[in-house]
C-alpha cells in the first residue's frame, strides 16, 4: 500500500507552513525545507508541539549541531526537546541517555505516524490476535522504510510497535 504523506493533514487542523528560504538559511537540509514549506507541520501533534520559525534554537551536543524545533510531552508530562540534526536532517529527541533517534528526516517521522493510523483502521484492536498482527505488520513496514529508527529496542518507534506485538 502506498501512503500519501499529504494524508497526514486530515488528522490535524493547525498546520504551520514555513518559508523555504528561511529554513535553508537556518541550516535545514533541502528535503526537510521542502517538506516544511509545502506540506507543513502540525502545531500540536500527539504530545509533540512544534515551534514557529522564530522559536527555533540552535544547540550543540557532542560536537554535533542541532536545531530545536519543538518539544515532546510523553505521559509522564516531562518536556523532551525535539531536534533536527544539521547536515543530515535526522529527527531526534532528548532522552535519559542523551539524544535518541526518532527518524531519518521529518517526512519519514510524519509518514510513520500516517502508517500507524492507517494500518490501525484495518484491524480490530480490541482483539489480541489482531493487535499482535497489526504490530508485526507495522514493524515490517517501518523496518523497510527507516531501519535505523527501529534498531534501538528502547527507541520511540520500537517501543510503540512492541506494545501491539506483545498485547496480553
XYZ file of C-alpha atoms in Angstrom:
168
model
C 0.000 0.000 0.000
C 1.310 3.421 -0.927
C 0.928 6.218 1.579
C 0.399 9.804 0.516
C 2.125 11.957 3.128
C -0.375 14.738 2.483
C -2.904 12.414 4.138
C -1.438 13.428 7.496
C -3.269 16.742 7.082
C -6.665 15.096 7.599
C -5.710 14.171 11.153
C -4.718 17.705 12.225
C -6.088 21.176 11.541
C -3.420 23.626 12.665
C -0.511 23.197 10.231
C 2.477 25.504 10.102
C 3.897 26.263 6.664
C 7.435 27.622 6.878
C 9.268 29.797 4.319
C 11.685 27.587 2.383
C 14.452 30.211 2.121
C 14.440 30.877 5.871
C 14.693 27.148 6.597
C 17.689 26.782 4.294
C 19.312 29.823 5.965
C 18.853 28.160 9.367
C 20.617 25.012 8.190
C 17.824 22.600 7.304
C 18.570 20.073 4.558
C 16.679 20.636 1.319
C 14.298 17.684 1.765
C 13.176 18.918 5.205
C 12.863 22.504 3.962
C 10.680 21.334 1.063
C 8.510 19.233 3.356
C 8.082 22.043 5.888
C 7.308 24.633 3.194
C 4.996 22.502 1.041
C 3.229 20.047 3.374
C 3.878 21.786 6.674
C 3.996 20.535 10.241
C 1.104 20.463 12.707
C 1.454 22.840 15.645
C 0.302 20.178 18.142
C 0.678 16.520 17.273
C 0.196 13.579 19.682
C 2.107 15.118 22.575
C 4.502 16.908 20.242
C 4.429 20.694 19.967
C 6.283 22.169 17.010
C 7.511 25.746 17.190
C 7.098 28.722 14.907
C 10.230 29.536 12.893
C 11.301 32.373 15.190
C 11.246 29.957 18.165
C 13.751 27.505 16.643
C 17.032 27.327 18.579
C 20.471 26.097 17.562
C 22.254 23.773 20.006
C 25.336 21.570 20.125
C 25.548 18.053 21.600
C 28.749 16.025 21.411
C 30.160 18.431 18.827
C 27.076 17.954 16.588
C 24.878 20.914 15.688
C 21.082 20.637 16.020
C 18.032 22.873 15.627
C 15.394 22.583 18.323
C 12.052 22.565 16.504
C 9.717 21.608 19.329
C 9.045 19.620 22.470
C 7.536 16.235 23.272
C 5.477 15.664 26.400
C 5.059 11.941 26.968
C 2.638 10.582 29.517
C 4.896 11.481 32.439
C 4.492 15.176 31.500
C 8.192 15.918 31.304
C 9.426 18.008 28.407
C 11.785 16.394 25.947
C 13.142 18.680 23.283
C 12.833 17.689 19.606
C 15.738 18.468 17.283
C 16.749 18.168 13.654
C 20.445 17.498 13.094
C 22.280 19.925 10.785
C 23.511 18.371 7.585
C 21.585 15.112 7.913
C 18.005 16.056 8.760
C 17.763 13.306 11.376
C 14.957 13.912 13.861
C 16.000 13.217 17.456
C 14.691 13.823 20.949
C 16.279 14.194 24.327
C 16.283 11.068 26.445
C 17.727 9.936 29.739
C 20.776 8.725 27.797
C 21.307 11.875 25.726
C 19.955 12.082 22.178
C 17.678 9.366 20.738
C 16.869 8.973 17.052
C 13.216 9.236 16.043
C 13.545 9.097 12.238
C 15.920 9.837 9.377
C 14.008 13.036 8.484
C 10.803 14.957 9.185
C 8.870 13.493 6.278
C 9.582 9.964 7.497
C 8.594 10.928 11.049
C 5.155 12.013 9.845
C 4.941 9.117 7.376
C 5.415 6.675 10.267
C 2.514 8.305 12.094
C 0.354 8.137 8.972
C 1.129 4.429 8.512
C 0.445 3.817 12.200
C -3.018 5.456 11.877
C -3.993 3.963 8.534
C -2.885 0.429 9.351
C -4.832 0.554 12.638
C -8.049 1.016 10.650
C -7.579 -2.447 9.117
C -7.698 -4.271 12.436
C -9.986 -4.785 15.404
C -7.518 -3.601 18.016
C -9.733 -4.927 20.821
C -8.850 -8.429 19.623
C -5.496 -9.734 20.894
C -4.588 -11.572 17.686
C -5.426 -8.534 15.556
C -3.310 -6.338 17.845
C -0.364 -8.675 17.518
C -0.770 -8.883 13.725
C -1.070 -5.097 13.498
C 2.145 -4.641 15.499
C 4.018 -7.159 13.361
C 2.824 -5.628 10.077
C 3.659 -2.084 11.172
C 7.128 -3.179 12.324
C 7.830 -4.731 8.905
C 6.818 -1.528 7.129
C 8.833 0.665 9.498
C 11.953 -1.511 9.241
C 11.754 -1.354 5.456
C 11.325 2.448 5.319
C 13.703 3.562 8.097
C 15.619 0.617 9.602
C 17.812 2.856 11.764
C 14.734 4.203 13.582
C 13.820 0.636 14.556
C 17.291 -0.565 15.635
C 17.144 0.569 19.252
C 14.818 -1.742 21.181
C 14.213 1.112 23.648
C 13.595 3.663 20.889
C 10.375 5.610 20.366
C 9.066 3.552 17.442
C 10.282 0.157 18.651
C 8.510 0.508 21.978
C 5.353 1.933 20.365
C 5.087 -1.045 17.980
C 6.061 -3.551 20.667
C 3.022 -2.527 22.723
C 0.853 -4.049 19.992
C 3.051 -7.027 19.126
C 3.004 -8.289 22.690
C -0.529 -7.342 23.697
C -1.628 -9.529 26.605
